[in-house]
Short mmCIF file of N, CA and C in Angstrom, two decimals:
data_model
loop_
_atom_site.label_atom_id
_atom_site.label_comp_id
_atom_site.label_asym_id
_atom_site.label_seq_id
_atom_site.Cartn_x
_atom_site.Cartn_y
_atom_site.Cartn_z
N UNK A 98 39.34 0.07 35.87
CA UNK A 98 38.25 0.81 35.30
C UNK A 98 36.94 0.05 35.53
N UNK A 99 35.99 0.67 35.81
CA UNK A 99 34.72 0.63 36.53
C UNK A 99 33.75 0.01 34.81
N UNK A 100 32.81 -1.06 35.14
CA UNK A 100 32.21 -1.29 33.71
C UNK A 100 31.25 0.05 33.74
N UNK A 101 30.79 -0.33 32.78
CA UNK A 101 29.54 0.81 31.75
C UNK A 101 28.47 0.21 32.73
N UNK A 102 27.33 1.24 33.03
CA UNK A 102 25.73 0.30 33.06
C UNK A 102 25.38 -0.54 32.35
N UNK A 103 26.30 -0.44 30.84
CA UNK A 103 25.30 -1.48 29.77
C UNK A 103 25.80 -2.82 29.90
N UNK A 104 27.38 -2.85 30.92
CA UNK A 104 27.99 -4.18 30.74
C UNK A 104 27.70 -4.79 31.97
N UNK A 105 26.70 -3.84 33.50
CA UNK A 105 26.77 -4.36 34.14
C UNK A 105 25.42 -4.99 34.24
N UNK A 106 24.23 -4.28 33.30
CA UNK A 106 22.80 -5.12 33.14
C UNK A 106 23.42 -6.40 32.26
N UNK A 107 24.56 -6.59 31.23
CA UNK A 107 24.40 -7.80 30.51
C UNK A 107 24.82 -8.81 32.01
N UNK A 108 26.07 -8.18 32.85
CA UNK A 108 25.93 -9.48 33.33
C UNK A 108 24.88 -10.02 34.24
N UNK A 109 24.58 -8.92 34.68
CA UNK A 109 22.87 -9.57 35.60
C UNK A 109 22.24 -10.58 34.50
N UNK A 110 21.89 -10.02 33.14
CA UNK A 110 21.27 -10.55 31.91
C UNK A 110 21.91 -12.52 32.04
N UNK A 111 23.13 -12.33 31.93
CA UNK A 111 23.96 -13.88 32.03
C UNK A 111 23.94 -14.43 32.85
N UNK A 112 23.83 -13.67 34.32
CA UNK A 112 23.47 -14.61 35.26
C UNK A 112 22.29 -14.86 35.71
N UNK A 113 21.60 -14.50 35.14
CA UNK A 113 19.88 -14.65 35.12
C UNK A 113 19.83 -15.56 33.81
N UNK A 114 20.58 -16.00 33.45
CA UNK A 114 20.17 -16.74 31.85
C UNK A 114 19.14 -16.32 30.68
N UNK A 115 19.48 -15.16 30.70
CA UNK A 115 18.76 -14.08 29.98
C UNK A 115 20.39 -13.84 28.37
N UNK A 116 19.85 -13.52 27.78
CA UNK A 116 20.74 -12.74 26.43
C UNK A 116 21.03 -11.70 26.62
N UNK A 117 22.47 -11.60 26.65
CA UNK A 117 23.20 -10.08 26.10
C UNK A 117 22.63 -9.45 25.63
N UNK A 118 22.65 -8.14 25.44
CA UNK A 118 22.32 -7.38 24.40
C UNK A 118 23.40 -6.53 24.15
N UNK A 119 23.35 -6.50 22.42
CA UNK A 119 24.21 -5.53 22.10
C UNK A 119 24.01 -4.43 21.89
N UNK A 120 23.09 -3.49 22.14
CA UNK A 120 22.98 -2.04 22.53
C UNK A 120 22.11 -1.75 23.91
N UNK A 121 22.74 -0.94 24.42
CA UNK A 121 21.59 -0.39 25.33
C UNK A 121 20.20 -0.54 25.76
N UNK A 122 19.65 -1.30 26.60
CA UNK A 122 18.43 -1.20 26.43
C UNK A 122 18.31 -1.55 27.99
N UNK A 123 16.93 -1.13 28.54
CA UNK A 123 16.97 -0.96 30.39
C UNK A 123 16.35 -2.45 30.04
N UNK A 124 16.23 -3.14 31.16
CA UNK A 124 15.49 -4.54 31.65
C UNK A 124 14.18 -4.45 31.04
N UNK A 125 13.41 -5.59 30.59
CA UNK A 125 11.93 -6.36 29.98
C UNK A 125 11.68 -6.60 31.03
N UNK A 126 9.82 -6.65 31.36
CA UNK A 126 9.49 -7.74 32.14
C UNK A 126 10.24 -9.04 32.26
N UNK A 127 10.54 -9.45 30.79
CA UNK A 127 10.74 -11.09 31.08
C UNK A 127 11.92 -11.13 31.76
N UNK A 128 13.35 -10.10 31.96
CA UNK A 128 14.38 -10.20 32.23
C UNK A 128 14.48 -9.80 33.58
N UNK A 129 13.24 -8.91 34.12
CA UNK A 129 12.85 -8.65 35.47
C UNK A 129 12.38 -9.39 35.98
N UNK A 130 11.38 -10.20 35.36
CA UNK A 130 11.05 -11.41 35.73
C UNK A 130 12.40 -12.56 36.39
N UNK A 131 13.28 -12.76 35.45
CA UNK A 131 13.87 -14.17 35.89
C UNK A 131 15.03 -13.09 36.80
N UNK A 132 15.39 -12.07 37.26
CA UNK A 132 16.31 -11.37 38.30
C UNK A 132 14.88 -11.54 39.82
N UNK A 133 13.89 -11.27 39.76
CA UNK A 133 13.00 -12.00 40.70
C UNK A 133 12.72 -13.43 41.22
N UNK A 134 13.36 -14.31 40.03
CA UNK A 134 13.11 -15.36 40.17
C UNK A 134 15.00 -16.21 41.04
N UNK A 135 15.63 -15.50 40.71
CA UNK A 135 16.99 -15.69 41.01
C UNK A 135 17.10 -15.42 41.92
N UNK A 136 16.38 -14.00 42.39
CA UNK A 136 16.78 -13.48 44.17
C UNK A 136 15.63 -14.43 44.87
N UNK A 137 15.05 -15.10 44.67
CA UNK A 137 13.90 -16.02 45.07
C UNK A 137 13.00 -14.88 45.44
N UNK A 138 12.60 -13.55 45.08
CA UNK A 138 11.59 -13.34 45.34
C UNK A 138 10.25 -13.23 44.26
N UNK A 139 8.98 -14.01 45.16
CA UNK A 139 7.84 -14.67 44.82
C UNK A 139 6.89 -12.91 43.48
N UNK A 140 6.93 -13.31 42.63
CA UNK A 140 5.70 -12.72 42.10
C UNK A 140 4.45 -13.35 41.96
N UNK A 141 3.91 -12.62 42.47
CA UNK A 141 2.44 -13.01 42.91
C UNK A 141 1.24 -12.27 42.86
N UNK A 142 1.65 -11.77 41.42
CA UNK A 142 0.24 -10.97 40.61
C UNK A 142 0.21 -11.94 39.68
N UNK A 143 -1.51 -12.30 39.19
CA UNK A 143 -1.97 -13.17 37.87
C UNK A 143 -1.27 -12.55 37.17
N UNK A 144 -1.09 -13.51 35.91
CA UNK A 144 0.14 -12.83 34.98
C UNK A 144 1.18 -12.76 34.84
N UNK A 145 1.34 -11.10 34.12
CA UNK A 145 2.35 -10.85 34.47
C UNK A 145 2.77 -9.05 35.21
N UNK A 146 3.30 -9.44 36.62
CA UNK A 146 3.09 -8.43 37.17
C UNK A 146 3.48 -6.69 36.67
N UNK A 147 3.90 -5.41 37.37
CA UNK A 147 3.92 -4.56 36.37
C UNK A 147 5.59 -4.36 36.41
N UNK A 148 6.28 -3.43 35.57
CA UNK A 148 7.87 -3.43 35.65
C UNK A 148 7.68 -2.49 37.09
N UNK A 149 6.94 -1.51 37.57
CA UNK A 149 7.35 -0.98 38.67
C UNK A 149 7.48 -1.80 39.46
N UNK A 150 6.48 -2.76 39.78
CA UNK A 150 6.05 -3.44 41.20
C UNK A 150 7.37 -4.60 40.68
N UNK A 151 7.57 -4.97 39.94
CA UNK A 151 8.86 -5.82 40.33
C UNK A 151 10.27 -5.43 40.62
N UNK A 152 10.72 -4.20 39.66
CA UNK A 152 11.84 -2.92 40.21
C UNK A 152 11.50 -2.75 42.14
N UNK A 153 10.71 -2.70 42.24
CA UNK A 153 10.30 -2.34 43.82
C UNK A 153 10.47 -3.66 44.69
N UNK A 154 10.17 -4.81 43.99
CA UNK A 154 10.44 -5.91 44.61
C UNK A 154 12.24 -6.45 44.88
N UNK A 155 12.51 -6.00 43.62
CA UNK A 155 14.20 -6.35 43.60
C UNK A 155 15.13 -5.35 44.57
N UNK A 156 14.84 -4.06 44.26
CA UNK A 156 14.63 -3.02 45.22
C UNK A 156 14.97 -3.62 46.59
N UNK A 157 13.99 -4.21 47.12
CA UNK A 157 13.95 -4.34 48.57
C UNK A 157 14.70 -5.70 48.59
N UNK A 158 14.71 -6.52 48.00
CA UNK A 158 15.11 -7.85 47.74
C UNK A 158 16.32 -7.80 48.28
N UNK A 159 17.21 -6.93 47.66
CA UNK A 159 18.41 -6.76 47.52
C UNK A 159 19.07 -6.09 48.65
N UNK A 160 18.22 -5.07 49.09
CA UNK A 160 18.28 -4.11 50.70
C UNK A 160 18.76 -2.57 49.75
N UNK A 161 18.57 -2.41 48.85
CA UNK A 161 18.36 -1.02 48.34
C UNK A 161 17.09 -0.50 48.82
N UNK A 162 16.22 -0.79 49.33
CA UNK A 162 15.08 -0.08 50.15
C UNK A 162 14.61 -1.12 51.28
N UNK A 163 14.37 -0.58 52.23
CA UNK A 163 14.02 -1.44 53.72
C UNK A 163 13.08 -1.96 53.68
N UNK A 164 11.80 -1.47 52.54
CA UNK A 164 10.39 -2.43 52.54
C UNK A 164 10.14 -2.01 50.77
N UNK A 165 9.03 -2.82 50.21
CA UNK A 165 8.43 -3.01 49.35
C UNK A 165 7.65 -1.45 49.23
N UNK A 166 7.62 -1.09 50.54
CA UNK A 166 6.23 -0.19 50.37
C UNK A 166 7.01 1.05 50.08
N UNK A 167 8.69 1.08 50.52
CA UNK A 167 9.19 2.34 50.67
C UNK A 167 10.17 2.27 49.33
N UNK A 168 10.43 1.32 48.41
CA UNK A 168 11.13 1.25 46.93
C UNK A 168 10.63 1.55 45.83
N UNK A 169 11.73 2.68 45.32
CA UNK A 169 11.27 3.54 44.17
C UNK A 169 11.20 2.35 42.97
N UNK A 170 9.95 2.63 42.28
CA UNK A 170 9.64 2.12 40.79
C UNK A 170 10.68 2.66 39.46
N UNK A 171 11.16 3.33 39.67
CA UNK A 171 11.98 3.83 38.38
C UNK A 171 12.75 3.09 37.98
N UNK A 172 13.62 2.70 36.95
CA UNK A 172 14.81 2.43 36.45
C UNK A 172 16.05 2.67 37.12
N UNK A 173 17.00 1.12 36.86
CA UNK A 173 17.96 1.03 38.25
C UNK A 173 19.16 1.92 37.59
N UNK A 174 19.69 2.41 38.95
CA UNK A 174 20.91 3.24 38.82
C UNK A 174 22.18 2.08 38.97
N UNK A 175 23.17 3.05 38.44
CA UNK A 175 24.33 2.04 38.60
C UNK A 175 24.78 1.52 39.81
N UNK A 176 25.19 2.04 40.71
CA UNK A 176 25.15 1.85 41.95
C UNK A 176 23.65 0.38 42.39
N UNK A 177 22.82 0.73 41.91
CA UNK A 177 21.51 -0.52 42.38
C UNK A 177 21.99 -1.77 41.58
N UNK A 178 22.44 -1.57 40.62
CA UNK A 178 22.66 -2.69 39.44
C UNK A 178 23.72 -3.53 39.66
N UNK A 179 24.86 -3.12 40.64
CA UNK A 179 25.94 -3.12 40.81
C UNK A 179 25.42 -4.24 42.62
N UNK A 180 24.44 -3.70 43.18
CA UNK A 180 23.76 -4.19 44.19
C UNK A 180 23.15 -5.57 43.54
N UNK A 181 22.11 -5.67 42.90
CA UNK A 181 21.41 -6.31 42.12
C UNK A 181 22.44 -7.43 41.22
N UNK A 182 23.79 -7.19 40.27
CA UNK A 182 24.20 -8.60 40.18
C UNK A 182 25.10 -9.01 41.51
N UNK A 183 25.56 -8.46 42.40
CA UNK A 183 25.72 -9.07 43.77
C UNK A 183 24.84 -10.36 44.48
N UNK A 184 23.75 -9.35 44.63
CA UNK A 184 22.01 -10.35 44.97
C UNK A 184 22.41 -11.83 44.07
N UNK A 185 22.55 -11.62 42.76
CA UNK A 185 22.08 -12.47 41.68
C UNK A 185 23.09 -13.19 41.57
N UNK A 186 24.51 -13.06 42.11
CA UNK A 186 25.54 -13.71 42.05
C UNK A 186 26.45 -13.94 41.08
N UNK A 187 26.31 -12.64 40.48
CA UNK A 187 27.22 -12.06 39.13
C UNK A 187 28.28 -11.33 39.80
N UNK A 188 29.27 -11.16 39.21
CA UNK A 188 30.52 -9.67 39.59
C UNK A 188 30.13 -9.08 38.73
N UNK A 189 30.18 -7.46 38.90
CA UNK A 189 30.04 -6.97 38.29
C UNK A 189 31.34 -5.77 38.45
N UNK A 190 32.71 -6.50 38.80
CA UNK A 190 33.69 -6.03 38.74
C UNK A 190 34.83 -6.25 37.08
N UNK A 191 35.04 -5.60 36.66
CA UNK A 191 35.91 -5.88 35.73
C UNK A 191 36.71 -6.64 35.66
#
């Protein structure tokens, strides 16, 4: 049996050294933040950059989109997330 989305953002969450969460909740900057910082890719807006432009960065990071310019900003699907703790060097196999 295939995990939930919610068990496969905690483990991105753990292997990003980020906290579990125990209900539902999509990725923070700060937790988008350190999944950018894990795939080594550079944020490089003062600050702190926006949740699209870093979704778009991980996005491509990962090879769920071929460029920065062509990765959707929305909230990751299971299938991306499933991509994404791969990248990050989580299983996200049961």
């Amino acid at each position: 049996m295939s995990l939930t989305v919610h068990e496969v953002r905690n483990v991105i969450r753990a292997a990003t050294g980020r906290f579990e969460r125990e209900f539902e909740a999509s990725f923070t900057k700060e937790e988008l933040q350190a999944i950018c910082e894990a795939l080594g890719t550079s944020v490089d807006e003062a600050g702190r950059p926006s949740t699209t432009r870093m979704r778009r960065q991980i996005r491509a990071q990962v090879g769920i989109a071929e460029s920065l310019e062509t990765a959707d900003g929305s909230t990751f699907r299971k299938a991306e997330l499933q991509a994404i703790a791969d990248g990050v060097g989580a299983s996200s196999e049961p």
